[in-house]
Amino acid sequence: MTKVLPVFLVVSLLAGLTGCNVVSVDPGTESVLVDKPYLFGHGGVRPEPVKEGRIITWASTNDINVVITPQTVHVTFDDFSSKDNILLDFDTALQYRITDSVKLIEKYGATNWFKNNVQSQYASIVREAVKGQTMSDMMSNPSTASTVDKEVTSAIRTLVKERGLPVEILDVTLGRARPNEDVLKQMNETAAQQQRQKTLVAATVAEEQRAKEQEARAEADNAYRNKLGMTIEQYSAVTIATINADACKAAKACYIVPSGTSVLVGK
């Protein structure tokens, strides 16, 4: 490193004195050179890109770096209608790779090739694919989501090929479908109403069950009373006596007095 640095400084100094530039290309990128002679010579895009490393060019030559490793462009779509007319939102991801940096710069430009040649058609392709599926399938069925992704990917690849773009489409993912805010609010309100209805039904069933249990207990008590040959008053007295006896067993002190008698208990 200590030997390379002085050499680089010397080259840079000489380049500056002779009206030249030093172009440095990082790994994963290519540099496309565009000659723009001040006085003589033929300008334009050079036919071969500069690979990783360094090259000295004329001061009038521009260098445009192009990333050739896989990249991803994110595009958001709102209010795309599903098969059952539910408005859905998507945050899609399109992964691609530049295959010919020189052709890209020469014919389509380094930055706006997607916006100018793919984006509007991409929206139409996604819209048509979503239109053929229900909201439920798009949101919760992995098989449906995978099918739609493959359909959109194939259509985009065909579009890129027809337009001659030097781009390889690696994959397209629509991501998880989301109902738009208004639809989501309605869904939440509906879910809340359904939950309230379920709670009300459960409470009604519980009340009916308790009523049946009490009725069955009353019938059992009445059958037992008839078996003993007791009147209602007699059976009630026995029941009260049994309750009092159980209470006395659990109490620290117990006082039994005739019915109707007032008792004052002191400390």
Coordinates of N, CA and C in Angstrom, one line a residue, residues 117-263:
N117 N -40.0 3.2 -19.6 CA -40.2 2.0 -20.4 C -41.0 0.9 -19.8
V118 N -41.1 0.9 -18.5 CA -41.7 -0.3 -17.8 C -42.8 0.1 -16.8
Q119 N -42.7 1.2 -16.1 CA -43.5 1.4 -14.9 C -45.0 1.4 -15.2
S120 N -45.4 2.2 -16.2 CA -46.9 2.2 -16.5 C -47.4 0.9 -16.9
Q121 N -46.7 0.2 -17.7 CA -47.1 -1.2 -18.2 C -47.1 -2.1 -17.0
Y122 N -46.1 -2.0 -16.1 CA -46.1 -2.8 -14.9 C -47.3 -2.6 -14.0
A123 N -47.8 -1.4 -13.9 CA -49.0 -1.2 -13.1 C -50.2 -1.9 -13.8
S124 N -50.3 -1.8 -15.1 CA -51.4 -2.5 -15.8 C -51.4 -4.0 -15.6
I125 N -50.2 -4.6 -15.7 CA -50.0 -6.0 -15.5 C -50.4 -6.5 -14.1
V126 N -50.0 -5.7 -13.1 CA -50.3 -6.1 -11.7 C -51.8 -5.9 -11.5
R127 N -52.4 -4.9 -12.1 CA -53.9 -4.6 -11.9 C -54.7 -5.8 -12.5
E128 N -54.3 -6.2 -13.7 CA -55.0 -7.3 -14.3 C -54.8 -8.7 -13.5
A129 N -53.7 -8.9 -13.0 CA -53.4 -10.1 -12.3 C -54.2 -10.1 -11.0
V130 N -54.3 -9.0 -10.3 CA -55.1 -8.9 -9.0 C -56.5 -9.1 -9.3
K131 N -57.0 -8.5 -10.4 CA -58.4 -8.6 -10.7 C -59.0 -10.0 -10.8
G132 N -58.1 -11.0 -11.1 CA -58.6 -12.3 -11.2 C -58.6 -13.1 -9.9
Q133 N -58.3 -12.5 -8.8 CA -58.3 -13.2 -7.5 C -59.1 -12.5 -6.5
T134 N -59.6 -13.3 -5.5 CA -60.4 -12.7 -4.4 C -59.5 -12.1 -3.4
M135 N -60.1 -11.2 -2.6 CA -59.3 -10.6 -1.5 C -58.8 -11.6 -0.5
S136 N -59.7 -12.5 -0.2 CA -59.3 -13.6 0.8 C -58.1 -14.4 0.3
D137 N -58.1 -14.8 -1.0 CA -57.0 -15.5 -1.5 C -55.7 -14.7 -1.6
M138 N -55.8 -13.5 -2.0 CA -54.7 -12.6 -2.1 C -54.0 -12.4 -0.7
M139 N -54.8 -12.3 0.3 CA -54.3 -12.0 1.6 C -53.8 -13.2 2.4
S140 N -54.4 -14.4 2.2 CA -54.1 -15.5 3.1 C -53.8 -16.8 2.5
N141 N -53.8 -16.8 1.1 CA -53.5 -18.1 0.4 C -52.1 -18.0 -0.2
P142 N -51.1 -18.6 0.4 CA -49.8 -18.6 -0.2 C -49.7 -19.1 -1.6
S143 N -50.5 -20.1 -2.0 CA -50.5 -20.6 -3.3 C -50.9 -19.6 -4.3
T144 N -52.0 -18.9 -4.0 CA -52.5 -17.8 -4.9 C -51.5 -16.7 -5.1
A145 N -50.9 -16.3 -4.0 CA -49.9 -15.2 -4.0 C -48.7 -15.6 -4.9
S146 N -48.3 -16.9 -4.8 CA -47.2 -17.3 -5.6 C -47.5 -17.4 -7.1
T147 N -48.8 -17.8 -7.4 CA -49.2 -17.9 -8.8 C -49.3 -16.5 -9.4
V148 N -49.8 -15.5 -8.7 CA -49.8 -14.1 -9.2 C -48.4 -13.6 -9.4
D149 N -47.5 -13.8 -8.5 CA -46.1 -13.4 -8.6 C -45.5 -13.9 -9.9
K150 N -45.7 -15.2 -10.1 CA -45.2 -15.8 -11.3 C -45.8 -15.3 -12.6
E151 N -47.1 -15.0 -12.5 CA -47.8 -14.5 -13.7 C -47.3 -13.1 -14.0
V152 N -47.1 -12.2 -13.0 CA -46.6 -10.9 -13.2 C -45.1 -10.9 -13.7
T153 N -44.3 -11.8 -13.1 CA -42.9 -11.9 -13.5 C -42.8 -12.3 -15.0
S154 N -43.6 -13.3 -15.4 CA -43.5 -13.7 -16.8 C -43.9 -12.6 -17.7
A155 N -45.0 -11.8 -17.4 CA -45.5 -10.7 -18.2 C -44.4 -9.6 -18.3
I156 N -43.7 -9.3 -17.2 CA -42.7 -8.3 -17.2 C -41.5 -8.7 -18.1
R157 N -41.1 -9.9 -18.0 CA -40.0 -10.4 -18.8 C -40.3 -10.3 -20.3
T158 N -41.6 -10.7 -20.6 CA -42.0 -10.5 -22.0 C -41.9 -9.1 -22.5
L159 N -42.4 -8.2 -21.6 CA -42.4 -6.8 -22.0 C -40.9 -6.3 -22.2
V160 N -40.0 -6.6 -21.3 CA -38.7 -6.2 -21.4 C -38.0 -6.7 -22.6
K161 N -38.3 -8.0 -23.0 CA -37.7 -8.6 -24.2 C -38.3 -7.9 -25.4
E162 N -39.6 -7.6 -25.5 CA -40.2 -7.0 -26.6 C -39.6 -5.6 -26.9
R163 N -39.2 -4.9 -25.8 CA -38.7 -3.5 -25.9 C -37.2 -3.5 -26.1
G164 N -36.6 -4.6 -26.0 CA -35.1 -4.7 -26.2 C -34.3 -4.1 -25.1
L165 N -34.8 -4.1 -23.9 CA -34.1 -3.5 -22.8 C -33.0 -4.5 -22.4
P166 N -31.8 -4.0 -22.1 CA -30.7 -4.8 -21.7 C -30.8 -5.1 -20.2
V167 N -31.9 -5.7 -19.8 CA -32.2 -6.0 -18.4 C -32.7 -7.4 -18.3
E168 N -32.3 -8.1 -17.2 CA -32.8 -9.4 -16.9 C -33.7 -9.2 -15.7
I169 N -35.0 -9.6 -15.8 CA -35.9 -9.6 -14.7 C -35.7 -10.9 -13.9
L170 N -35.3 -10.8 -12.7 CA -35.0 -11.9 -11.8 C -36.3 -12.4 -11.1
D171 N -37.0 -11.5 -10.6 CA -38.2 -11.9 -9.8 C -39.1 -10.7 -9.5
V172 N -40.4 -10.9 -9.4 CA -41.3 -9.9 -9.0 C -42.2 -10.4 -7.9
T173 N -42.3 -9.7 -6.8 CA -43.1 -10.0 -5.6 C -44.0 -8.9 -5.3
L174 N -45.3 -9.3 -5.2 CA -46.3 -8.2 -4.9 C -46.4 -7.9 -3.4
G175 N -45.8 -8.8 -2.6 CA -45.9 -8.6 -1.2 C -47.3 -9.0 -0.7
R176 N -47.6 -8.8 0.6 CA -48.9 -9.1 1.2 C -49.9 -8.0 0.8
A177 N -51.0 -8.5 0.3 CA -52.1 -7.6 0.0 C -52.7 -7.0 1.2
R178 N -53.0 -5.7 1.2 CA -53.7 -5.0 2.3 C -54.9 -4.2 1.8
P179 N -56.0 -4.4 2.5 CA -57.2 -3.6 2.2 C -56.9 -2.1 2.4
N180 N -57.4 -1.2 1.6 CA -57.1 0.2 1.9 C -57.8 0.6 3.2
E181 N -57.5 1.8 3.6 CA -57.9 2.2 5.0 C -59.4 2.2 5.2
D182 N -60.2 2.6 4.2 CA -61.7 2.6 4.4 C -62.2 1.2 4.5
V183 N -61.7 0.3 3.6 CA -62.1 -1.1 3.6 C -61.7 -1.8 4.9
L184 N -60.5 -1.5 5.4 CA -60.0 -2.1 6.6 C -60.8 -1.6 7.8
K185 N -61.2 -0.4 7.8 CA -62.1 0.1 8.9 C -63.4 -0.6 8.9
Q186 N -64.0 -0.8 7.7 CA -65.3 -1.5 7.7 C -65.1 -3.0 8.1
M187 N -64.0 -3.6 7.7 CA -63.7 -5.0 8.2 C -63.6 -5.1 9.7
N188 N -62.9 -4.1 10.3 CA -62.8 -4.1 11.7 C -64.1 -3.9 12.4
E189 N -64.9 -3.0 11.9 CA -66.3 -2.8 12.5 C -67.1 -4.1 12.4
T190 N -67.0 -4.7 11.2 CA -67.8 -6.0 11.0 C -67.3 -7.1 12.0
A191 N -66.0 -7.2 12.1 CA -65.4 -8.2 13.0 C -65.9 -7.9 14.5
A192 N -65.9 -6.6 14.9 CA -66.4 -6.3 16.2 C -67.9 -6.6 16.4
Q193 N -68.7 -6.4 15.4 CA -70.1 -6.7 15.5 C -70.3 -8.2 15.6
Q194 N -69.5 -9.0 14.8 CA -69.6 -10.4 14.8 C -69.2 -11.0 16.2
Q195 N -68.2 -10.3 16.8 CA -67.7 -10.8 18.1 C -68.8 -10.5 19.2
R196 N -69.4 -9.3 19.1 CA -70.5 -9.0 20.0 C -71.6 -9.9 19.9
Q197 N -72.0 -10.3 18.6 CA -73.0 -11.3 18.4 C -72.7 -12.6 19.0
K198 N -71.4 -13.1 18.9 CA -71.0 -14.3 19.4 C -71.1 -14.3 21.0
T199 N -70.7 -13.2 21.6 CA -70.8 -13.0 23.0 C -72.2 -13.1 23.5
L200 N -73.1 -12.4 22.8 CA -74.5 -12.4 23.1 C -75.1 -13.8 23.0
V201 N -74.8 -14.5 22.0 CA -75.3 -15.9 21.8 C -74.8 -16.8 22.9
A202 N -73.5 -16.6 23.3 CA -72.9 -17.5 24.3 C -73.6 -17.2 25.7
A203 N -73.9 -15.9 26.0 CA -74.5 -15.5 27.2 C -75.9 -16.1 27.3
T204 N -76.6 -16.0 26.1 CA -78.0 -16.5 26.1 C -78.0 -18.0 26.3
V205 N -77.1 -18.7 25.7 CA -77.0 -20.2 25.9 C -76.7 -20.5 27.3
A206 N -75.8 -19.7 28.0 CA -75.5 -20.0 29.4 C -76.7 -19.8 30.3
E207 N -77.5 -18.7 30.0 CA -78.7 -18.4 30.8 C -79.7 -19.6 30.6
E208 N -79.9 -20.0 29.4 CA -80.8 -21.1 29.1 C -80.4 -22.4 29.8
Q209 N -79.0 -22.6 29.8 CA -78.5 -23.8 30.5 C -78.8 -23.7 32.0
R210 N -78.5 -22.6 32.6 CA -78.8 -22.4 34.0 C -80.3 -22.6 34.4
A211 N -81.1 -22.1 33.5 CA -82.6 -22.2 33.7 C -83.0 -23.7 33.7
K212 N -82.4 -24.4 32.7 CA -82.7 -25.9 32.6 C -82.2 -26.6 33.9
E213 N -81.0 -26.2 34.4 CA -80.4 -26.9 35.5 C -81.3 -26.6 36.8
Q214 N -81.8 -25.4 36.9 CA -82.6 -25.0 38.1 C -84.0 -25.8 38.0
E215 N -84.5 -25.9 36.8 CA -85.8 -26.6 36.6 C -85.6 -28.1 36.9
A216 N -84.5 -28.6 36.4 CA -84.3 -30.0 36.7 C -84.1 -30.3 38.2
R217 N -83.4 -29.3 38.9 CA -83.2 -29.5 40.3 C -84.5 -29.4 41.1
A218 N -85.4 -28.5 40.6 CA -86.7 -28.3 41.3 C -87.5 -29.6 41.1
E219 N -87.5 -30.1 39.9 CA -88.2 -31.4 39.6 C -87.7 -32.5 40.5
A220 N -86.4 -32.6 40.6 CA -85.8 -33.6 41.5 C -86.2 -33.5 42.9
D221 N -86.2 -32.2 43.4 CA -86.6 -32.0 44.8 C -88.0 -32.3 45.0
N222 N -88.9 -32.0 44.1 CA -90.3 -32.2 44.2 C -90.6 -33.8 44.2
A223 N -89.8 -34.5 43.3 CA -90.0 -35.9 43.3 C -89.6 -36.6 44.6
Y224 N -88.5 -36.0 45.2 CA -88.0 -36.6 46.5 C -89.0 -36.3 47.6
R225 N -89.6 -35.1 47.6 CA -90.6 -34.7 48.5 C -91.8 -35.7 48.5
N226 N -92.3 -35.9 47.2 CA -93.4 -36.8 47.1 C -93.1 -38.2 47.5
K227 N -91.8 -38.6 47.3 CA -91.4 -40.0 47.7 C -91.5 -40.1 49.2
L228 N -91.1 -39.0 49.9 CA -91.2 -39.0 51.4 C -92.6 -38.8 52.0
G229 N -93.5 -38.4 51.1 CA -94.8 -38.1 51.5 C -95.0 -36.8 52.3
M230 N -94.1 -35.8 52.1 CA -94.2 -34.6 52.8 C -95.0 -33.5 52.0
T231 N -95.5 -32.6 52.8 CA -96.1 -31.4 52.1 C -95.0 -30.5 51.8
I232 N -95.3 -29.4 51.0 CA -94.3 -28.5 50.6 C -93.8 -27.8 51.9
E233 N -94.6 -27.4 52.9 CA -94.2 -26.8 54.1 C -93.2 -27.7 54.9
Q234 N -93.6 -28.9 55.0 CA -92.7 -29.9 55.7 C -91.3 -30.0 55.0
Y235 N -91.4 -30.1 53.7 CA -90.1 -30.3 53.0 C -89.2 -29.1 53.1
S236 N -89.9 -27.9 53.1 CA -89.2 -26.6 53.2 C -88.5 -26.5 54.6
A237 N -89.3 -27.0 55.6 CA -88.7 -26.9 57.0 C -87.5 -27.8 57.1
V238 N -87.6 -29.0 56.5 CA -86.5 -30.0 56.5 C -85.2 -29.4 55.8
T239 N -85.5 -28.7 54.7 CA -84.4 -28.1 53.9 C -83.8 -27.0 54.7
I240 N -84.6 -26.2 55.3 CA -84.0 -25.1 56.1 C -83.2 -25.6 57.3
A241 N -83.7 -26.7 57.9 CA -83.0 -27.3 59.0 C -81.6 -27.9 58.6
T242 N -81.6 -28.5 57.4 CA -80.4 -29.0 56.8 C -79.4 -27.9 56.6
I243 N -79.8 -26.8 56.0 CA -79.0 -25.7 55.7 C -78.4 -25.1 57.0
N244 N -79.2 -25.0 58.1 CA -78.7 -24.5 59.3 C -77.7 -25.4 60.0
A245 N -78.0 -26.7 59.8 CA -77.1 -27.7 60.4 C -75.7 -27.6 59.7
D246 N -75.7 -27.5 58.4 CA -74.4 -27.3 57.7 C -73.7 -26.1 58.1
A247 N -74.5 -25.0 58.3 CA -73.9 -23.7 58.7 C -73.3 -23.8 60.1
C248 N -73.9 -24.6 61.0 CA -73.4 -24.7 62.3 C -72.1 -25.5 62.3
K249 N -72.0 -26.5 61.5 CA -70.8 -27.3 61.4 C -69.6 -26.4 61.0
A250 N -69.8 -25.4 60.2 CA -68.8 -24.6 59.7 C -68.5 -23.4 60.6
A251 N -69.4 -23.1 61.5 CA -69.3 -21.9 62.4 C -68.6 -22.2 63.7
K252 N -67.9 -21.2 64.3 CA -67.3 -21.4 65.6 C -68.3 -21.5 66.8
A253 N -69.4 -20.8 66.6 CA -70.5 -20.9 67.6 C -71.8 -21.0 66.9
C254 N -72.8 -21.7 67.5 CA -74.1 -21.9 66.8 C -75.2 -21.8 67.9
Y255 N -76.2 -21.0 67.6 CA -77.3 -20.9 68.5 C -78.6 -21.3 67.8
I256 N -79.4 -22.2 68.3 CA -80.6 -22.6 67.7 C -81.8 -22.2 68.5
V257 N -82.7 -21.4 68.0 CA -83.8 -20.8 68.7 C -85.1 -21.1 67.9
P258 N -86.2 -21.2 68.6 CA -87.5 -21.4 67.9 C -87.7 -20.4 66.8
S259 N -88.4 -20.8 65.7 CA -88.7 -19.9 64.6 C -89.5 -18.7 65.1
G260 N -89.1 -17.5 64.6 CA -89.9 -16.3 65.0 C -89.4 -15.6 66.2
T261 N -88.4 -16.2 66.9 CA -87.8 -15.6 68.2 C -86.7 -14.7 67.8
S262 N -86.7 -13.5 68.5 CA -85.6 -12.6 68.3 C -84.5 -12.9 69.3
V263 N -83.3 -12.9 68.8 CA -82.2 -13.2 69.7 C -81.2 -12.1 69.6

